[in-house]
CSV table of C-alpha atoms and ligand atoms in Angstrom, one decimal:
chain,number,residue,atom,x,y,z
F,29,MET,CA,-2.6,-35.3,-4.6
F,30,ILE,CA,-5.4,-33.5,-6.5
F,31,ARG,CA,-8.2,-35.0,-8.4
F,32,VAL,CA,-10.8,-33.0,-10.3
F,33,ASP,CA,-14.2,-34.6,-10.6
F,34,LEU,CA,-16.4,-33.2,-13.4
F,35,GLU,CA,-19.0,-36.0,-13.3
F,36,ASN,CA,-21.7,-33.9,-11.5
F,37,ALA,CA,-21.2,-31.0,-13.9
F,38,LYS,CA,-21.3,-33.4,-16.9
F,39,LEU,CA,-18.4,-31.7,-18.6
F,40,ASN,CA,-16.1,-34.7,-19.3
F,41,GLU,CA,-17.3,-35.1,-22.9
F,42,GLN,CA,-16.4,-31.5,-23.8
F,43,LEU,CA,-12.8,-31.4,-22.6
F,44,ALA,CA,-11.4,-32.9,-25.8
F,45,ASP,CA,-12.7,-29.9,-27.8
F,46,TYR,CA,-10.2,-27.8,-26.0
F,47,ALA,CA,-7.2,-30.1,-26.6
F,48,GLU,CA,-5.4,-27.9,-29.2
F,49,SER,CA,-6.0,-24.5,-27.5
F,50,VAL,CA,-4.8,-26.0,-24.2
F,51,LYS,CA,-1.6,-27.2,-25.8
F,52,LYS,CA,-0.9,-23.8,-27.3
F,53,ALA,CA,-1.6,-22.0,-23.9
F,54,HIS,CA,0.5,-24.6,-22.1
F,55,ARG,CA,3.5,-23.7,-24.4
F,56,ASP,CA,2.8,-20.0,-23.9
F,57,LEU,CA,3.0,-20.5,-20.1
F,58,HIS,CA,6.1,-22.7,-20.2
F,59,GLU,CA,8.0,-20.9,-23.0
F,60,ARG,CA,7.0,-17.5,-21.7
F,61,THR,CA,5.4,-16.4,-25.0
F,62,GLY,CA,1.9,-15.4,-23.8
F,63,LYS,CA,0.5,-12.2,-22.4
F,64,GLY,CA,2.2,-10.8,-19.4
F,65,SER,CA,5.2,-13.2,-19.9
F,66,ASP,CA,7.5,-11.1,-17.8
F,67,PHE,CA,5.6,-12.4,-14.8
F,68,LEU,CA,5.9,-16.1,-15.4
F,69,GLY,CA,8.7,-16.7,-12.9
F,70,TRP,CA,6.3,-18.8,-10.7
F,71,VAL,CA,6.2,-21.5,-13.4
F,72,ASP,CA,9.7,-22.9,-12.7
F,73,TRP,CA,10.0,-21.4,-9.2
F,74,PRO,CA,9.8,-24.9,-7.5
F,75,ILE,CA,13.1,-25.7,-9.1
F,76,ASN,CA,14.7,-22.2,-9.5
F,77,TYR,CA,13.9,-20.8,-6.0
F,78,ASP,CA,16.7,-19.0,-4.3
F,79,LYS,CA,18.2,-21.7,-2.0
F,80,GLU,CA,20.5,-19.3,-0.2
F,81,GLU,CA,17.6,-17.1,0.8
F,82,PHE,CA,15.6,-20.2,1.8
F,83,ARG,CA,18.5,-21.1,4.1
F,84,ARG,CA,18.4,-17.6,5.6
F,85,ILE,CA,14.7,-18.0,6.4
F,86,ILE,CA,15.3,-21.2,8.2
F,87,GLU,CA,18.3,-19.6,10.1
F,88,LEU,CA,16.2,-16.6,11.1
F,89,LYS,CA,13.4,-18.9,12.4
F,90,ASP,CA,16.0,-20.9,14.4
F,91,ARG,CA,17.7,-17.8,15.7
F,92,MET,CA,14.4,-16.2,16.9
F,93,LYS,CA,13.0,-19.5,18.5
F,94,GLY,CA,11.7,-18.9,22.0
F,95,ARG,CA,12.0,-15.1,21.7
F,96,TYR,CA,8.5,-14.5,20.5
F,97,ASP,CA,4.9,-15.7,20.8
F,98,THR,CA,3.3,-13.3,18.3
F,99,VAL,CA,4.1,-12.8,14.6
F,100,LEU,CA,2.8,-9.6,13.0
F,101,VAL,CA,2.5,-9.9,9.2
F,102,CYS,CA,2.0,-6.5,7.6
F,103,GLY,CA,0.8,-6.6,4.0
F,104,ILE,CA,-2.2,-6.6,1.7
F,105,GLY,CA,-3.5,-8.6,-1.3
F,106,GLY,CA,-0.9,-11.0,-2.6
F,107,SER,CA,1.4,-9.8,0.2
F,108,TYR,CA,-0.6,-11.5,2.9
F,109,LEU,CA,-3.5,-13.7,1.6
F,110,GLY,CA,-1.4,-16.8,0.8
F,111,ALA,CA,0.4,-16.8,4.1
F,112,ARG,CA,-2.8,-16.5,6.0
F,113,ALA,CA,-4.5,-19.2,3.9
F,114,ALA,CA,-1.6,-21.6,4.6
F,115,ILE,CA,-1.4,-20.9,8.3
F,116,GLU,CA,-5.1,-21.5,8.8
F,117,MET,CA,-5.3,-24.5,6.6
F,118,ILE,CA,-2.3,-26.3,8.1
F,119,ASN,CA,-2.3,-25.1,11.7
F,120,GLY,CA,-6.0,-24.5,12.2
F,121,LEU,CA,-7.7,-21.5,13.7
F,122,TYR,CA,-6.4,-22.2,17.3
F,123,PRO,CA,-2.9,-23.6,16.8
F,124,ASP,CA,-1.4,-25.4,19.9
F,125,ASN,CA,2.2,-24.4,19.2
F,126,GLY,CA,1.9,-21.2,21.3
F,127,ILE,CA,2.4,-18.8,18.4
F,128,GLU,CA,-0.3,-16.4,17.3
F,129,THR,CA,0.0,-14.9,13.8
F,130,ILE,CA,-1.8,-11.6,13.4
F,131,PHE,CA,-2.3,-9.9,10.0
F,132,ILE,CA,-2.1,-6.1,9.8
F,133,GLY,CA,-1.6,-3.7,7.0
F,134,ASN,CA,-4.6,-5.0,5.0
F,135,THR,CA,-7.2,-2.4,6.2
F,136,PHE,CA,-7.6,1.2,7.2
F,137,SER,CA,-10.0,0.1,10.0
F,138,HIS,CA,-9.0,2.2,13.0
F,139,THR,CA,-10.8,0.0,15.4
F,140,TYR,CA,-8.9,-3.1,14.2
F,141,VAL,CA,-5.5,-1.4,14.4
F,142,SER,CA,-6.4,0.0,17.9
F,143,GLN,CA,-7.4,-3.5,19.1
F,144,VAL,CA,-4.4,-5.2,17.7
F,145,LEU,CA,-2.1,-2.7,19.5
F,146,ASN,CA,-3.9,-3.3,22.7
F,147,HIS,CA,-3.9,-7.1,22.3
F,148,ILE,CA,-0.2,-7.4,21.8
F,149,LYS,CA,1.1,-4.9,24.3
F,150,ASP,CA,2.4,-7.6,26.7
F,151,ARG,CA,3.4,-10.1,24.0
F,152,GLU,CA,6.8,-10.9,22.6
F,153,VAL,CA,6.5,-9.8,19.1
F,154,VAL,CA,8.3,-10.1,15.7
F,155,LEU,CA,7.2,-8.1,12.7
F,156,ASN,CA,7.5,-9.0,9.0
F,157,VAL,CA,6.5,-6.1,6.6
F,158,ILE,CA,5.8,-7.3,3.1
F,159,SER,CA,5.3,-5.1,0.0
F,160,LYS,CA,6.7,-5.5,-3.5
F,161,SER,CA,6.1,-1.9,-4.5
F,162,GLY,CA,7.1,-0.7,-1.0
F,163,THR,CA,4.5,2.1,-1.3
F,164,THR,CA,1.1,0.5,-0.7
F,165,THR,CA,-0.9,2.8,1.6
F,166,GLU,CA,-2.7,0.3,3.8
F,167,THR,CA,0.7,-1.4,4.5
F,168,SER,CA,2.7,1.8,4.9
F,169,ILE,CA,0.2,3.3,7.4
F,170,SER,CA,0.2,0.2,9.6
F,171,PHE,CA,3.9,-0.3,9.3
F,172,ARG,CA,4.7,3.1,10.7
F,173,ILE,CA,2.3,2.6,13.6
F,174,PHE,CA,3.6,-0.9,14.5
F,175,LYS,CA,7.3,0.1,13.9
F,176,GLN,CA,6.8,2.8,16.5
F,177,PHE,CA,5.2,0.2,18.8
F,178,MET,CA,8.3,-2.1,18.4
F,179,GLU,CA,10.7,0.8,19.0
F,180,GLU,CA,8.9,1.9,22.2
F,181,LYS,CA,8.8,-1.7,23.4
F,182,TYR,CA,12.2,-3.0,22.4
F,183,GLY,CA,14.4,0.1,21.8
F,184,ASP,CA,17.5,-0.8,19.8
F,185,GLU,CA,16.5,-4.5,19.7
F,186,ALA,CA,13.5,-3.6,17.5
F,187,LYS,CA,15.7,-3.7,14.4
F,188,ASP,CA,16.5,-7.4,15.1
F,189,ARG,CA,12.8,-8.2,15.4
F,190,ILE,CA,11.6,-6.5,12.2
F,191,PHE,CA,12.1,-8.1,8.8
F,192,ALA,CA,11.2,-6.6,5.4
F,193,THR,CA,10.2,-8.5,2.3
F,194,THR,CA,10.3,-6.3,-0.8
F,195,ASP,CA,12.0,-5.6,-4.1
F,196,LYS,CA,15.6,-6.6,-4.2
F,197,ALA,CA,16.9,-3.1,-5.0
F,198,ARG,CA,14.2,-0.5,-5.5
F,199,GLY,CA,11.5,1.2,-3.6
F,200,THR,CA,10.8,3.1,-0.4
F,201,LEU,CA,10.6,0.0,1.8
F,202,LYS,CA,13.9,-1.3,0.6
F,203,GLN,CA,15.6,2.0,1.3
F,204,LEU,CA,13.9,2.3,4.8
F,205,ALA,CA,14.9,-1.3,5.7
F,206,ASP,CA,18.5,-0.8,4.7
F,207,ARG,CA,18.7,2.5,6.6
F,208,MET,CA,17.2,0.9,9.7
F,209,GLY,CA,19.3,-2.2,9.5
F,210,TYR,CA,16.4,-4.7,9.1
F,211,GLU,CA,17.1,-8.1,7.5
F,212,THR,CA,15.5,-8.1,4.0
F,213,PHE,CA,14.1,-10.8,1.8
F,214,VAL,CA,13.3,-10.5,-1.9
F,215,ILE,CA,10.1,-10.6,-4.0
F,216,PRO,CA,11.4,-11.7,-7.4
F,217,ASP,CA,10.9,-9.3,-10.3
F,218,ASP,CA,9.1,-11.9,-12.4
F,219,ILE,CA,6.6,-13.1,-9.8
F,220,GLY,CA,3.5,-10.9,-9.1
F,221,GLY,CA,1.9,-10.6,-5.6
F,222,ARG,CA,-0.8,-13.2,-6.0
F,223,TYR,CA,1.6,-15.8,-7.4
F,224,SER,CA,4.2,-15.2,-4.7
F,225,VAL,CA,3.2,-17.3,-1.6
F,226,SER,CA,6.0,-19.8,-2.2
F,227,THR,CA,8.6,-17.0,-2.3
F,228,ALA,CA,9.8,-15.2,0.9
F,229,VAL,CA,6.4,-13.4,0.9
F,230,GLY,CA,4.8,-16.6,2.3
F,231,LEU,CA,7.8,-18.6,3.4
F,232,LEU,CA,9.0,-16.2,6.1
F,233,PRO,CA,5.7,-15.8,7.9
F,234,LEU,CA,5.0,-19.5,7.6
F,235,ALA,CA,8.4,-20.5,9.0
F,236,LEU,CA,7.9,-18.1,11.9
F,237,SER,CA,4.4,-19.6,12.5
F,238,GLY,CA,5.9,-23.1,12.9
F,239,ILE,CA,5.1,-24.5,9.4
F,240,ASP,CA,7.5,-26.9,7.7
F,241,ILE,CA,8.4,-24.8,4.6
F,242,GLU,CA,10.7,-27.5,3.2
F,243,GLU,CA,7.6,-29.8,2.9
F,244,LEU,CA,5.7,-27.0,1.2
F,245,MET,CA,8.4,-26.6,-1.4
F,246,LYS,CA,8.5,-30.3,-1.9
F,247,GLY,CA,4.8,-30.3,-2.6
F,248,SER,CA,5.2,-27.5,-5.2
F,249,LEU,CA,8.0,-29.4,-6.8
F,250,LYS,CA,5.8,-32.5,-7.1
F,251,ALA,CA,3.1,-30.4,-8.7
F,252,HIS,CA,5.6,-28.9,-11.1
F,253,GLU,CA,6.6,-32.4,-12.2
F,254,GLU,CA,3.2,-33.9,-12.4
F,255,LEU,CA,1.3,-31.0,-13.9
F,256,ASN,CA,3.8,-30.2,-16.6
F,257,ASP,CA,1.5,-32.0,-19.0
F,258,GLU,CA,-0.2,-30.4,-22.0
F,259,ASN,CA,-2.9,-33.0,-22.3
F,260,VAL,CA,-6.2,-31.6,-21.0
F,261,LEU,CA,-7.5,-35.2,-20.5
F,262,THR,CA,-4.8,-36.1,-18.0
F,263,ASN,CA,-3.9,-32.7,-16.4
F,264,PRO,CA,-6.3,-31.9,-13.6
F,265,ALA,CA,-5.3,-28.2,-13.5
F,266,TYR,CA,-6.2,-27.8,-17.1
F,267,GLN,CA,-9.4,-29.8,-16.6
F,268,TYR,CA,-10.5,-27.3,-14.0
F,269,ALA,CA,-9.5,-24.3,-16.3
F,270,VAL,CA,-11.4,-25.7,-19.3
F,271,ALA,CA,-14.5,-26.6,-17.1
F,272,ARG,CA,-14.6,-22.9,-16.1
F,273,ARG,CA,-14.4,-21.8,-19.7
F,274,ILE,CA,-17.2,-24.1,-20.8
F,275,LEU,CA,-19.4,-22.9,-18.0
F,276,ASP,CA,-18.6,-19.3,-18.6
F,277,LYS,CA,-19.6,-19.7,-22.3
F,278,ALA,CA,-22.8,-21.5,-21.2
F,279,GLY,CA,-23.8,-18.3,-19.3
F,280,TYR,CA,-22.7,-19.1,-15.8
F,281,SER,CA,-21.2,-15.8,-14.7
F,282,ALA,CA,-20.4,-16.5,-11.0
F,283,GLU,CA,-18.4,-19.3,-9.3
F,284,TYR,CA,-18.9,-20.3,-5.7
F,285,PHE,CA,-15.7,-21.7,-4.1
F,286,ILE,CA,-17.2,-24.1,-1.5
F,287,THR,CA,-15.3,-25.4,1.5
F,288,TYR,CA,-16.4,-27.7,4.3
F,289,HIS,CA,-14.0,-26.4,7.1
F,290,LEU,CA,-13.9,-22.9,8.7
F,291,GLN,CA,-10.1,-23.1,8.6
F,292,LEU,CA,-10.3,-23.1,4.8
F,293,ASN,CA,-12.1,-19.8,4.6
F,294,MET,CA,-8.9,-18.0,3.8
F,295,ILE,CA,-8.0,-20.5,1.1
F,296,ALA,CA,-11.3,-19.2,-0.5
F,297,GLU,CA,-10.1,-15.6,0.0
F,298,TRP,CA,-6.8,-16.4,-1.6
F,299,TRP,CA,-8.5,-18.2,-4.5
F,300,LYS,CA,-10.8,-15.2,-5.0
F,301,GLN,CA,-7.9,-12.8,-5.3
F,302,LEU,CA,-6.0,-15.1,-7.6
F,303,PHE,CA,-8.9,-15.6,-10.0
F,304,GLY,CA,-10.6,-12.2,-9.5
F,305,GLU,CA,-7.5,-10.0,-10.1
F,306,SER,CA,-6.1,-12.3,-12.8
F,307,GLU,CA,-9.3,-12.8,-14.9
F,308,GLY,CA,-11.6,-9.9,-14.2
F,309,LYS,CA,-10.6,-7.4,-16.9
F,310,ASP,CA,-11.5,-6.2,-20.4
F,311,GLY,CA,-15.1,-6.7,-19.5
F,312,LYS,CA,-14.6,-10.5,-19.1
F,313,GLY,CA,-14.3,-13.1,-16.3
F,314,ILE,CA,-16.3,-15.1,-13.9
F,315,LEU,CA,-17.2,-13.5,-10.6
F,316,PRO,CA,-15.4,-15.5,-7.9
F,317,THR,CA,-17.3,-15.8,-4.7
F,318,SER,CA,-17.3,-18.3,-1.8
F,319,ALA,CA,-19.2,-20.1,0.9
F,320,CYS,CA,-18.3,-22.4,3.7
F,321,PHE,CA,-20.8,-25.3,4.1
F,322,SER,CA,-22.6,-26.4,6.1
F,323,THR,CA,-22.4,-23.1,7.9
F,324,ASP,CA,-23.5,-21.1,4.9
F,325,LEU,CA,-26.2,-23.6,3.9
F,326,HIS,CA,-28.1,-21.8,6.6
F,327,SER,CA,-27.7,-18.5,4.8
F,328,ILE,CA,-26.8,-18.4,1.1
F,329,GLY,CA,-27.7,-22.1,0.6
F,330,GLN,CA,-31.3,-21.2,-0.2
F,331,PHE,CA,-30.1,-19.1,-3.1
F,332,ASN,CA,-27.9,-21.8,-4.4
F,333,GLN,CA,-30.7,-24.3,-4.4
F,334,GLU,CA,-33.6,-22.2,-5.8
F,335,GLY,CA,-32.4,-18.8,-6.8
F,336,THR,CA,-31.5,-17.5,-10.3
F,337,LYS,CA,-29.3,-19.9,-12.2
F,338,THR,CA,-26.2,-17.9,-13.0
F,339,GLU,CA,-23.7,-19.5,-10.7
F,340,PHE,CA,-21.8,-22.8,-10.6
F,341,GLU,CA,-20.0,-24.3,-7.6
F,342,THR,CA,-16.5,-25.5,-7.2
F,343,VAL,CA,-16.2,-27.7,-4.1
F,344,PHE,CA,-12.7,-27.7,-2.7
F,345,TYR,CA,-12.9,-30.9,-0.7
F,346,VAL,CA,-9.9,-31.9,1.5
F,347,ASP,CA,-10.2,-35.7,1.9
F,348,ASP,CA,-8.3,-36.2,5.1
F,349,MET,CA,-8.2,-33.6,7.9
F,350,PRO,CA,-6.6,-35.6,10.8
F,351,LEU,CA,-8.1,-34.0,14.0
F,352,ASP,CA,-11.4,-35.7,14.6
F,353,ILE,CA,-14.1,-36.3,17.3
F,354,VAL,CA,-16.3,-39.2,18.0
F,355,PHE,CA,-19.9,-38.2,18.8
F,356,PRO,CA,-20.7,-39.3,22.4
F,357,ASP,CA,-23.6,-41.5,23.4
F,358,ASP,CA,-26.0,-40.2,26.0
F,359,GLU,CA,-28.1,-42.6,28.0
F,360,GLU,CA,-31.1,-40.2,28.4
F,361,ASN,CA,-31.0,-39.1,24.7
F,362,LEU,CA,-33.0,-36.0,25.6
F,363,ASP,CA,-31.8,-34.3,22.4
F,364,ASN,CA,-32.8,-37.4,20.2
F,365,MET,CA,-29.3,-37.4,18.8
F,366,ASN,CA,-28.3,-40.9,19.7
F,367,TYR,CA,-28.7,-42.0,16.1
F,368,LEU,CA,-25.3,-40.5,15.6
F,369,SER,CA,-23.6,-42.0,18.7
F,370,GLY,CA,-20.2,-43.4,17.9
F,371,LYS,CA,-20.0,-41.7,14.5
F,372,LYS,CA,-17.1,-39.4,13.7
F,373,LEU,CA,-17.7,-35.7,13.0
F,374,SER,CA,-15.7,-36.1,9.8
F,375,TRP,CA,-18.2,-38.7,8.6
F,376,VAL,CA,-21.1,-36.3,9.4
F,377,ASN,CA,-19.3,-33.6,7.4
F,378,GLU,CA,-18.8,-36.0,4.5
F,379,MET,CA,-22.5,-36.9,4.5
F,380,ALA,CA,-23.3,-33.1,4.4
F,381,PHE,CA,-21.0,-32.8,1.4
F,382,GLU,CA,-22.6,-35.7,-0.5
F,383,GLY,CA,-26.1,-34.7,0.4
F,384,THR,CA,-25.5,-31.1,-0.7
F,385,LEU,CA,-23.7,-32.1,-3.9
F,386,SER,CA,-26.8,-34.2,-4.9
F,387,ALA,CA,-29.2,-31.4,-3.8
F,388,HIS,CA,-27.5,-28.6,-5.7
F,389,SER,CA,-26.4,-30.4,-8.8
F,390,GLU,CA,-29.2,-32.9,-9.4
F,391,GLU,CA,-32.3,-31.0,-8.0
F,392,GLY,CA,-30.9,-27.5,-8.1
F,393,ASN,CA,-29.6,-27.8,-11.6
F,394,ASN,CA,-26.4,-26.1,-10.5
F,395,PRO,CA,-23.2,-27.5,-12.1
F,396,ASN,CA,-20.8,-28.7,-9.4
F,397,ILE,CA,-17.0,-29.2,-10.0
F,398,VAL,CA,-15.3,-31.1,-7.2
F,399,ILE,CA,-11.6,-30.6,-6.5
F,400,HIS,CA,-10.3,-33.3,-4.1
F,401,LEU,CA,-7.1,-32.5,-2.2
F,402,GLU,CA,-5.6,-35.4,-0.2
F,403,ASN,CA,-5.0,-33.7,3.1
F,404,ASN,CA,-4.2,-30.4,4.7
F,405,SER,CA,-0.4,-30.8,5.2
F,406,ALA,CA,2.2,-28.3,4.2
F,407,PHE,CA,3.2,-30.6,1.3
F,408,ALA,CA,-0.5,-30.6,0.1
F,409,PHE,CA,-0.6,-26.8,0.4
F,410,GLY,CA,2.5,-26.5,-1.7
F,411,TYR,CA,1.0,-28.8,-4.3
F,412,MET,CA,-2.4,-27.0,-4.3
F,413,ILE,CA,-1.0,-23.5,-4.9
F,414,TYR,CA,0.9,-24.6,-7.9
F,415,PHE,CA,-2.3,-26.4,-9.2
F,416,PHE,CA,-4.3,-23.2,-8.9
F,417,PHE,CA,-1.6,-21.0,-10.4
F,418,LEU,CA,-1.5,-23.2,-13.4
F,419,ALA,CA,-5.3,-23.4,-13.7
F,420,CYS,CA,-5.5,-19.7,-13.4
F,421,GLY,CA,-2.9,-19.0,-16.1
F,422,MET,CA,-4.5,-21.5,-18.4
F,423,THR,CA,-8.1,-20.1,-17.9
F,424,CYS,CA,-6.9,-16.6,-18.6
F,425,TYR,CA,-5.0,-17.5,-21.7
F,426,LEU,CA,-8.0,-19.4,-23.0
F,427,LEU,CA,-10.0,-16.2,-22.4
F,428,ASP,CA,-7.2,-14.1,-24.0
F,429,VAL,CA,-6.6,-11.8,-21.0
F,430,ASN,CA,-3.3,-11.0,-19.3
F,431,PRO,CA,-3.4,-12.9,-15.9
F,432,PHE,CA,-0.6,-10.9,-14.4
F,433,ASN,CA,-1.6,-7.3,-14.3
F,434,GLN,CA,-4.3,-5.5,-12.3
F,435,PRO,CA,-4.8,-2.1,-14.0
F,436,GLY,CA,-8.3,-1.6,-12.5
F,437,VAL,CA,-7.0,-1.5,-8.9
F,438,GLU,CA,-5.3,1.9,-9.7
F,439,VAL,CA,-8.5,3.7,-10.2
F,440,TYR,CA,-9.6,3.7,-6.5
F,441,LYS,CA,-6.1,4.6,-5.5
F,442,LYS,CA,-6.0,7.7,-7.6
F,443,LYS,CA,-9.4,9.0,-6.3
F,444,MET,CA,-8.4,8.2,-2.7
F,445,PHE,CA,-5.0,9.9,-3.0
F,446,ARG,CA,-6.7,13.1,-4.3
F,447,LEU,CA,-9.0,13.0,-1.2
F,448,LEU,CA,-6.1,12.3,1.1
F,449,GLY,CA,-4.1,15.2,-0.3
F,450,LYS,CA,-1.2,13.0,-1.5
F,451,ASN,CA,1.0,14.5,-4.3
F,452,VAL,CA,0.8,12.1,-7.2
O,528,PA5,O1,-1.4,-9.6,-6.6
O,528,PA5,C1,-1.0,-8.4,-6.6
O,528,PA5,O2,-0.1,-8.0,-7.3
O,528,PA5,C2,-1.6,-7.4,-5.6
O,528,PA5,O3,-2.7,-7.9,-4.9
O,528,PA5,C3,-0.5,-7.0,-4.6
O,528,PA5,O4,0.0,-8.1,-3.9
O,528,PA5,C4,-1.1,-6.0,-3.6
O,528,PA5,O5,-1.7,-4.9,-4.2
O,528,PA5,C5,0.0,-5.5,-2.6
O,528,PA5,O6,1.0,-4.9,-3.3
O,528,PA5,P1,2.4,-4.6,-2.7
O,528,PA5,O7,3.1,-5.9,-2.4
O,528,PA5,O8,3.2,-3.8,-3.7
O,528,PA5,O9,2.2,-3.8,-1.4
């Protein structure tokens, strides 16, 4: 399902040097003996997930069928990025199932909130608010505004259209949801936000958006089986983790996550959060950034080719994206484009990938790792998230940082709360 190609980055030879440290970190991940081990619930989640809650999610989706055309997902960071990444990767940017999923609660932008309110006023709406802590300011502000919208629009029925995903017992959101009579779903104690997309955090919005969540869980289970392998020479997740470490040590301080489809832009955002929040601490870590080619070859591509050599590229290449178009012939050929007549756009995109790989790695001296994912199905998504969780856990343990906390995020909050006049 996933293949990591290190040929262009010329890193294969060095993998074996890390064999012993990878084995140790593998055991720390699986036996919960490493840093932040209270948050390793995601490791066996594909087997241990709550089947009863999973059934409730499917029931809810079936019960609401035909009663909505808009899903509002209210959350920030790990409480929305995974769901958005999945929906865009699997359904595309303009899905034809008649359901629009809109993400709120991830910004203070007053113009955005105002426009969403206007956009949905005549829609049939369901709302899923998601917050592990239950107190995140961006989410709480939006939730109050959209809760009132729902109550004005639906009266008593609003409580049957609002669902809360939060801690199983604690927190303001849990208390509010119980008091209002909303159906609630649980974010497990031992799974942090950015590792939570295959819990109710992602599964409920995905199910409501028409995605087959059973397939997603099967994909994660397959990854759990196949990637439970301590050998860096055979485990692609660990090959990627070690490649990052080698490049970091060699002085490459930034990593571009490159995709070739606009509908994968949110995968890049999800990946940036996963690696940025997990690794960037104690004055360590690789800066995670991203670009979508060929679009961004016309912007940042110049820098990648000829700018300072501090970054490497990780190309996330999905081998088979089924929707395709054959380029039409034109008798007059006024645009001189007939040399491509009859070719598929997927082939053109593939040639852009191969040409850029060669330009950046061979002539630009820019190490390129290529991660091939078979396709953009729900199963493949489920497999891929587990691959990146594992790679991220490994890369952080090799760097000796705790992958599961984010102490730095609190600093802006404290300063903002003081300015907002919140009692803290
Ligand atoms: O990965 C994380 O833990 C964070 O990005 C959180 O998901 C984010 O801060 C939102 O937190 P909460 O779910 O408590 O509202």
